[in-house]
Coordinates of C-alpha atoms in Angstrom, one line a residue:
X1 CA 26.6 -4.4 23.6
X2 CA 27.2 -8.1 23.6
X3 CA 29.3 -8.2 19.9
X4 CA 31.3 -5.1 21.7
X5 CA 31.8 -7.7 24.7
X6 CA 32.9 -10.6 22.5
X7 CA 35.2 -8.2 20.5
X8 CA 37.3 -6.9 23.4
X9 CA 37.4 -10.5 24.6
X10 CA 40.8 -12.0 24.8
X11 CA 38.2 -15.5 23.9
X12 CA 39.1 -16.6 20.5
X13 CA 35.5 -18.4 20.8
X14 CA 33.9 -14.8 21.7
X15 CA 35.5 -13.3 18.8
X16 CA 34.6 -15.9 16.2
X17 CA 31.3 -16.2 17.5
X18 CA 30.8 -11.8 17.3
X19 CA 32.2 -11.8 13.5
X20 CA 29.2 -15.1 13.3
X21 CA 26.9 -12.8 14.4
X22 CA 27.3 -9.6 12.9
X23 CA 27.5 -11.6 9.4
X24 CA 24.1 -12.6 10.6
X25 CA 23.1 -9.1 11.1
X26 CA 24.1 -7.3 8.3
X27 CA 22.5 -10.0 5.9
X28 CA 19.7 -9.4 7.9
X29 CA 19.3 -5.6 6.7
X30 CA 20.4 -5.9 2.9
X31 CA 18.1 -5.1 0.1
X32 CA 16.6 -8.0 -1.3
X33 CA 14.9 -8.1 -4.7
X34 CA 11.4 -8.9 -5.0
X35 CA 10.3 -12.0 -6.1
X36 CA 8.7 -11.9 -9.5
X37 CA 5.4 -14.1 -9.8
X38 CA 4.5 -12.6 -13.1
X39 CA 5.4 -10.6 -16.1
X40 CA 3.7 -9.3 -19.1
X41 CA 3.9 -6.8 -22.1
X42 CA 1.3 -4.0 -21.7
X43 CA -0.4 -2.1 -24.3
X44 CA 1.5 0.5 -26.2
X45 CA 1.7 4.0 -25.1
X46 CA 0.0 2.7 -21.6
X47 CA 1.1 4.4 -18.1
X48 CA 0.5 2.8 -14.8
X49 CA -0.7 4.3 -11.9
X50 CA -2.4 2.1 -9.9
X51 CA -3.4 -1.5 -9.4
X52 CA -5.7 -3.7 -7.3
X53 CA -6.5 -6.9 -7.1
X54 CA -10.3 -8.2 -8.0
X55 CA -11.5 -11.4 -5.9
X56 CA -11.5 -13.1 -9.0
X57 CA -7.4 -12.7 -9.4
X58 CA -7.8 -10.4 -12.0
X59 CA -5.1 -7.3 -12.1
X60 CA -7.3 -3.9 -12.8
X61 CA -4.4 -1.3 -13.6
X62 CA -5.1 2.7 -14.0
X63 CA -3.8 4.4 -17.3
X64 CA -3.6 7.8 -16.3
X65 CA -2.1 8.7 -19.5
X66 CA -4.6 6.9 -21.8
X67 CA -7.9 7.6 -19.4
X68 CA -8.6 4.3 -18.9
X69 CA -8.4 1.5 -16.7
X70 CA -7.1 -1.6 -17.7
X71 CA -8.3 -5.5 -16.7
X72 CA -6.2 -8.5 -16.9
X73 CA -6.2 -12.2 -16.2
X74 CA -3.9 -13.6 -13.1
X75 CA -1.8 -14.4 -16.1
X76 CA -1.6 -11.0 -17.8
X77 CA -3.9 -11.7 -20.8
X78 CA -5.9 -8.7 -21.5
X79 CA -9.5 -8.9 -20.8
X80 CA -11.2 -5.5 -21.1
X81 CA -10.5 -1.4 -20.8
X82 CA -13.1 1.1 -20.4
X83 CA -12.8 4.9 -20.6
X84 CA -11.1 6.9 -23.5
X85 CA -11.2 10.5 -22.0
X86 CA -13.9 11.8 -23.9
X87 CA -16.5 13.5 -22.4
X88 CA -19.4 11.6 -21.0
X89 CA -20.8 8.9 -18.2
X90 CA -17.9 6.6 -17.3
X91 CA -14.9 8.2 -18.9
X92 CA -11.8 9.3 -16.9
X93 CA -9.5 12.5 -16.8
X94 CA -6.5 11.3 -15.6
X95 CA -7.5 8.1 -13.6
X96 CA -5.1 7.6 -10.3
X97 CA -6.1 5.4 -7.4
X98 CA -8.2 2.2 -7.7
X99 CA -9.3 0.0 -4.7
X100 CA -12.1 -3.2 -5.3
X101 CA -14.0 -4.3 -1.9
X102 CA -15.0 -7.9 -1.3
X103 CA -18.0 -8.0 -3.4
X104 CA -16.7 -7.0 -6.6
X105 CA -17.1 -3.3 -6.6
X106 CA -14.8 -1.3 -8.2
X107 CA -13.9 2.4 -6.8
X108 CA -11.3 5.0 -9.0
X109 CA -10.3 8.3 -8.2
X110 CA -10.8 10.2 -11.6
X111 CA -7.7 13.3 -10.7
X112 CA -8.8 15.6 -13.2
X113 CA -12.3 15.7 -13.0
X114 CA -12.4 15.5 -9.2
X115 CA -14.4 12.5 -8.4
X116 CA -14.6 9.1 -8.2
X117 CA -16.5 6.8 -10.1
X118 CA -18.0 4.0 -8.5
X119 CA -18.4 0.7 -11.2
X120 CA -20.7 -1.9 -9.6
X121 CA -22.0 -5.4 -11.2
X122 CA -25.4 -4.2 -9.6
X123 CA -26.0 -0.8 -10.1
X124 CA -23.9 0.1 -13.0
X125 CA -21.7 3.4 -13.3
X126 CA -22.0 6.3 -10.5
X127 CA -19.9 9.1 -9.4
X128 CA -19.1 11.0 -6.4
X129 CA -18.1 14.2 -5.7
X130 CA -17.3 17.1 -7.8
X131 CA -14.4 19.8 -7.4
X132 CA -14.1 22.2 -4.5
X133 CA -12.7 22.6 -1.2
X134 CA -16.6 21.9 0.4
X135 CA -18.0 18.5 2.5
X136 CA -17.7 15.7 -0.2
X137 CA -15.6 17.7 -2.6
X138 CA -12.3 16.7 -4.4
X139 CA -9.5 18.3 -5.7
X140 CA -7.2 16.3 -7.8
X141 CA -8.0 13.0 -5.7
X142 CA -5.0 10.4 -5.7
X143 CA -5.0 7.6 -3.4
X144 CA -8.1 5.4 -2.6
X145 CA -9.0 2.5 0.1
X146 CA -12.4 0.5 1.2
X147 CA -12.4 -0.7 4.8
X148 CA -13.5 -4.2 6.0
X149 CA -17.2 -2.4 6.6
X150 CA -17.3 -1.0 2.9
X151 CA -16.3 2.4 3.8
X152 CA -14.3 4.7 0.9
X153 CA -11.4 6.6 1.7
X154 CA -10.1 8.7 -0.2
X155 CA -7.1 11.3 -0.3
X156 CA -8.3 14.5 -1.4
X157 CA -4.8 15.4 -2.4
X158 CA -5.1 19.2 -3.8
X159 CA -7.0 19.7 -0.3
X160 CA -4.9 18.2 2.1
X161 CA -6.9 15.5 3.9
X162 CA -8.8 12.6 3.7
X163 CA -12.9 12.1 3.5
X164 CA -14.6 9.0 4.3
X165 CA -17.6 7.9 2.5
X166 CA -20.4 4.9 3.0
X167 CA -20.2 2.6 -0.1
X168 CA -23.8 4.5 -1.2
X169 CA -21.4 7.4 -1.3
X170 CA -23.0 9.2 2.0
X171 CA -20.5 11.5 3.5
X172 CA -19.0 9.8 7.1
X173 CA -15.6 12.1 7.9
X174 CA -12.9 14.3 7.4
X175 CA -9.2 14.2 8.8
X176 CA -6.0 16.1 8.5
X177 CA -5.5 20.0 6.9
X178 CA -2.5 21.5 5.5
X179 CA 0.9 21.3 7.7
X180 CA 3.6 19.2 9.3
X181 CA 1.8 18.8 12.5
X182 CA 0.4 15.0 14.3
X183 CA -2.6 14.8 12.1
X184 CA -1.8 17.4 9.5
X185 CA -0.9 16.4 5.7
X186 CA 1.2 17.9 2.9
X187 CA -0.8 16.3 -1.0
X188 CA -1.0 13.1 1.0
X189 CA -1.6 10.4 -2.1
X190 CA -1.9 6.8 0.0
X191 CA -3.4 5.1 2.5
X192 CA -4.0 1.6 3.8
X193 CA -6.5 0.2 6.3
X194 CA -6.5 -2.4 8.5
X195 CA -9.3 -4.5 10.4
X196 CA -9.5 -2.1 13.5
X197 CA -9.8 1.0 11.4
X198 CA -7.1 2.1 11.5
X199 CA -5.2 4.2 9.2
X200 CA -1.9 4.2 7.6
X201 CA -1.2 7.4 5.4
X202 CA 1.3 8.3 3.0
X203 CA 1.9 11.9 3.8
X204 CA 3.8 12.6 0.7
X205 CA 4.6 16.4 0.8
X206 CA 5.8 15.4 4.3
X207 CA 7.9 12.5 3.3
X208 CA 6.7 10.2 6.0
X209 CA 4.1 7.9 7.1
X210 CA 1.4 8.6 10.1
X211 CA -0.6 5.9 11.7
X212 CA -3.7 6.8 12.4
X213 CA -6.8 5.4 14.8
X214 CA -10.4 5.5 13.5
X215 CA -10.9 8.2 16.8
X216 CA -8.2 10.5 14.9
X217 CA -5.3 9.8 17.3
X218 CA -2.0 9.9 16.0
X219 CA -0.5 6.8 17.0
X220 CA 3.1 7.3 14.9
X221 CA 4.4 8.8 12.4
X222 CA 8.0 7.6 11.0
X223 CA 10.2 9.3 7.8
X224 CA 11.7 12.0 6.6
X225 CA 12.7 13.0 3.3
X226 CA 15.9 10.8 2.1
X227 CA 17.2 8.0 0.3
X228 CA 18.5 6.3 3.8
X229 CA 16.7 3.4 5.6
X230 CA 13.6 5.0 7.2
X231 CA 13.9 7.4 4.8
X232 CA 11.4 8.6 2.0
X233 CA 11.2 10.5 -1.4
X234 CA 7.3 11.6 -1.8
X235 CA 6.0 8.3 -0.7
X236 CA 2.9 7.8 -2.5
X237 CA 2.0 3.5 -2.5
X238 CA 1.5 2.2 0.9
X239 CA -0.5 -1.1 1.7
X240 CA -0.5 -3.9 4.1
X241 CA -0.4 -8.2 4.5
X242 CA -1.7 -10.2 6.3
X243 CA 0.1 -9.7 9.5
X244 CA -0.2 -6.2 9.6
X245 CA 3.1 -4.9 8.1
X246 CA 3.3 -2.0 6.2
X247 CA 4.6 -1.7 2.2
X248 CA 5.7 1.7 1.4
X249 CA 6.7 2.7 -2.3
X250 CA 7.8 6.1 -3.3
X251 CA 9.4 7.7 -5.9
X252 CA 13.4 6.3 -5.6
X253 CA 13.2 1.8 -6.9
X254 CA 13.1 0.2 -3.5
X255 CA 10.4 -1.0 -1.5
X256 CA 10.4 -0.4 2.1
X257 CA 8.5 -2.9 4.5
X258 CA 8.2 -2.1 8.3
X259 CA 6.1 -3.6 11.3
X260 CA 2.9 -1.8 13.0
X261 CA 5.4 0.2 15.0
X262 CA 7.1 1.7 12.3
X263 CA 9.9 -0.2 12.2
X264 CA 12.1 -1.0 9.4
X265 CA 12.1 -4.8 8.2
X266 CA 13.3 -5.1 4.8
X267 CA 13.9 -3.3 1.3
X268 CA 13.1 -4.6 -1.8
X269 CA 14.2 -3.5 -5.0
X270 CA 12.3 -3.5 -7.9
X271 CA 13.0 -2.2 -11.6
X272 CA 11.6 0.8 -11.9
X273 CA 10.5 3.9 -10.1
X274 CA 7.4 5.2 -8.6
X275 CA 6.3 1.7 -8.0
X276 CA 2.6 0.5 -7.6
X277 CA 1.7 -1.3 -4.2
X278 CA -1.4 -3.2 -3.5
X279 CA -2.9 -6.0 -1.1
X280 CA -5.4 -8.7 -2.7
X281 CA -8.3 -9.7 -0.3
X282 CA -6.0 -12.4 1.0
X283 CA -3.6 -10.0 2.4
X284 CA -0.4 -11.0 0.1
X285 CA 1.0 -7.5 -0.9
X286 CA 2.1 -7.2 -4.8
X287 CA 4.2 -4.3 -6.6
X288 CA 3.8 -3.3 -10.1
X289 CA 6.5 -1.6 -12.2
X290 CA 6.9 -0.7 -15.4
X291 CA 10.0 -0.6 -17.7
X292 CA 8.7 0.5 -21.0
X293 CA 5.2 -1.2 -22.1
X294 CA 6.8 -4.1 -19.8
X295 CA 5.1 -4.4 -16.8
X296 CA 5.9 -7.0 -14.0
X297 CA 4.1 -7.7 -10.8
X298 CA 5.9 -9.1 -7.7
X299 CA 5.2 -10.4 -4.4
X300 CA 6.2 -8.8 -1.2
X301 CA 7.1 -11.2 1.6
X302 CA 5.7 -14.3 2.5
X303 CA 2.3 -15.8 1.2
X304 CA -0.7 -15.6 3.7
X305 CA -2.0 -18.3 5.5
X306 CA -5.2 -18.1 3.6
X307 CA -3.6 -17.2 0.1
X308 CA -6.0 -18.7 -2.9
X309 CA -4.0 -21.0 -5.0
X310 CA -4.6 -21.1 -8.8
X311 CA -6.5 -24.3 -8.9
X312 CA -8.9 -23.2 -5.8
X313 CA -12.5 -21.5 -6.6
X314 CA -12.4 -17.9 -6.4
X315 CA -15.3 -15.6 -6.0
X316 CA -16.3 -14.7 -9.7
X317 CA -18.9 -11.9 -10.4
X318 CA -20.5 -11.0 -13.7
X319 CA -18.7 -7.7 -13.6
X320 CA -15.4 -9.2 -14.1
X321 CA -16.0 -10.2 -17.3
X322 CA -18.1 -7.4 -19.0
X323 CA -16.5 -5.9 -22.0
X324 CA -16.5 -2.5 -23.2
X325 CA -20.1 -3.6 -25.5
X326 CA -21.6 -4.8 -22.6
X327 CA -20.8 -2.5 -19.6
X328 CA -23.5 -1.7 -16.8
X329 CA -25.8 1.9 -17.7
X330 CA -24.3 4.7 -16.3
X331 CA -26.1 6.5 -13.4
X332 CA -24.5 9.6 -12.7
X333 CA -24.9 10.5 -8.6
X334 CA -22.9 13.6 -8.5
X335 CA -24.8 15.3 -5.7
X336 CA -23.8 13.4 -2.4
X337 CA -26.5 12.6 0.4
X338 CA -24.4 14.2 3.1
X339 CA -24.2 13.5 7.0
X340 CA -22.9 16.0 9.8
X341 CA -19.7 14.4 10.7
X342 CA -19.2 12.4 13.9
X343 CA -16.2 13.9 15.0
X344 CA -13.6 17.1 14.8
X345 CA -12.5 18.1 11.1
X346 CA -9.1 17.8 12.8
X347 CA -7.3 15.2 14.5
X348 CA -7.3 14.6 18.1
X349 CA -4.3 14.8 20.2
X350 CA -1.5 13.2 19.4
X351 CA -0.6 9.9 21.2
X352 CA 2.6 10.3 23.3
X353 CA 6.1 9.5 22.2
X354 CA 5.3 8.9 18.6
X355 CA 8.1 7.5 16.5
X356 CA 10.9 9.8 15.6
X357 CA 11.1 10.9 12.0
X358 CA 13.9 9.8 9.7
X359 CA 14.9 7.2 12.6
X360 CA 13.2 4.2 11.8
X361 CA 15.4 1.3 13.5
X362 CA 15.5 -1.8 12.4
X363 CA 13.6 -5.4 13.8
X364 CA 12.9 -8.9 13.4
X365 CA 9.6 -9.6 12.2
X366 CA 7.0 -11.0 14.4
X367 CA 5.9 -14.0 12.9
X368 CA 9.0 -15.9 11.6
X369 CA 9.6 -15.6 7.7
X370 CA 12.4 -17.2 5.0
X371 CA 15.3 -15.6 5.1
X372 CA 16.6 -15.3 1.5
X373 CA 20.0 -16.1 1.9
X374 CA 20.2 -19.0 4.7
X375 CA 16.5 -20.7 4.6
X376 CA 16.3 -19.8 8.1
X377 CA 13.1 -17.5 10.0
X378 CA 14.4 -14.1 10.4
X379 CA 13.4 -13.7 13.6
X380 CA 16.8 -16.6 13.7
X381 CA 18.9 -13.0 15.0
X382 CA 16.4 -12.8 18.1
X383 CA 17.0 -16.5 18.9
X384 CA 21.0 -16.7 18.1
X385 CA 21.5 -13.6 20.0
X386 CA 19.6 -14.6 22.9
X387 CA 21.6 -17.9 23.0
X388 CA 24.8 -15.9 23.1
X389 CA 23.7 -13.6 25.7
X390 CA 23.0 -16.2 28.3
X391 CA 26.3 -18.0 27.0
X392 CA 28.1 -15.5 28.1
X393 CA 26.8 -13.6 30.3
X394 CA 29.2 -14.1 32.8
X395 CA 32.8 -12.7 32.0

């Protein structure tokens, strides 16, 4: 409304200052690219599918293809693999999601074999789970997070929900079933959790994203499927920074980044499809993408306020430098200690007026970042258009 009142202004200073401003604006929405940090030849014939980041610095990468999963240095020296996909105590079918709490552990959903195997620097190798549709089965498990408590989510994709797990692998919860309901999940694949609980889930057969509270309320939900802003194409990588914003990857080149309400910030584009997305304990977000056996990791947005520096101690632990000749014993748990669950199967009622799908709109940030073009916050709209409309607010 106010660049429509400066445009039909007779003003010469109204109209200059409306074509200022919608410059301003539209720079504000374009796609920027990601900012490349590092970049590194991968092993031969090797797939990505996930990533996460170890609190040493170290880059732990899923080969689905290869039925392994791959360690790196911050600088993208290889380290150390482990599985091969033969059969036996710590060897994957398919590996997908990969998520590492504080203390080193090491979590991986294993599609294939319906589990996931839990590598500790304490107790060695164990798994959880086996296929079904039952309390503490899997089928064809995908995505996988930890919480700030040590709890393991994971997306039982084949099944349409998500179960939550204790770190000993004790059954907590299940939420979501099949459908396009608040609360219901089509092959969901990702999720992200932040320090109240709550959930942010990649509903991927849905093409959108649902927030979620540790109760089960549906707080929002935003997308539908497209290749527009707000949009998605099977979103499947979804994490979050330090402030709470949310990084959404799916199967088109582009990064989408939006704020706790499930509003659109920024794009990013990146160099190849299906990209990777994943938050280190500091809560700077990072894509991987591949483009042949070159792999490249970028950072999204800006660097926390607690982000570890190269020359600053890290937490080490003596699991992050085994090798393949001296890896923990294996102690297969596949029969889970399980708990009746706490709350409904389902998900509560849904909170009112949840965001509209496929209408994400678009917002300044909360806390002030770089703008790429002009070195100035983005949150610089809010204050220049504020300025204008108390300039003129009288005609």
């Amino acid at each position: 409304m106010i660049i429509q009142n400066f445009l039909v202004s007779k003003n010469p200073v109204r109209i200059l200052v409306s074509i200022l401003l919608l410059f301003v604006l539209v720079q504000g929405v374009m796609a920027e690219s990601c900012t490349v940090i590092r970049s590194w030849d991968g092993l031969s014939n090797a797939t990505a599918s996930g990533f996460a980041i170890h609190p040493s610095g170290n880059v732990y990468v899923t080969d689905s293809v290869n039925n392994r999963v791959l360690v790196f240095s911050e600088t993208g020296e290889y380290l150390f693999s482990w599985g091969s996909g033969k059969p036996g105590d710590g060897e994957f079918d398919a590996p997908r999601g990969i998520a590492i709490d504080r203390s080193g552990t090491v979590y991986v959903t294993d599609s294939r074999n319906h589990t996931v195997q839990k590598v500790s620097s304490r107790t060695g190798f164990s798994i959880m789970g086996s296929e079904g549709t039952g309390i503490g089965q899997f089928d064809a498990p995908t995505g996988i997070a930890v919480d700030s408590s040590g709890n393991v989510y994971v997306m039982d994709t084949g099944n349409d929900r998500i179960q939550v797990f204790h770190s000993t692998g004790t059954y907590l919860s299940t939420w979501g079933s099949y459908g396009s309901l608040n609360g219901h999940f089509i092959a969901p694949e990702g999720i992200a959790i932040d320090s109240a609980g709550t959930m942010y889930v990649a509903d991927t057969g849905n093409h959108r994203i649902q927030k979620i509270n540790s109760a089960g309320t549906v707080l929002a939900k935003w997308g539908s499927e497209g290749t527009g802003n707000g949009q998605f194409t099977s979103p499947s990588g979804i994490a979050l920074d330090y402030w709470g914003n949310i990084y959404v990857s799916d199967a088109t080149s582009r990064i989408q980044k939006f704020n706790p309400a499930g509003e659109l910030l920024t794009t990013c584009e990146t160099g190849g499809r299906n990209s990777a997305v994943a938050a280190d304990p500091s809560g700077n977000v990072y894509v991987l993408w591949q483009s042949g056996t070159r792999w490249t990791i970028g950072q999204l947005g800006p660097r926390s306020p607690t982000y570890v520096t190269a020359s600053t101690p890290r937490v080490h632990t003596t699991f992050s430098v085994f090798t393949e000749r001296t890896r923990p014993p294996v102690t297969p748990t596949s029969s889970l200690t399980t708990v009746p669950p706490t709350s409904s199967a389902t998900i509560a009622t849904p909170a009112p007026t949840p965001a509209a799908e496929g209408n994400a709109t678009m917002a300044a940030p909360v806390v002030a970042e770089t703008s790429r073009n002009a070195g100035v916050p983005v949150n610089f709209m809010d204050s220049i258009a504020g300025f204008f409309r108390n300039l003129f607010a009288g005609k």
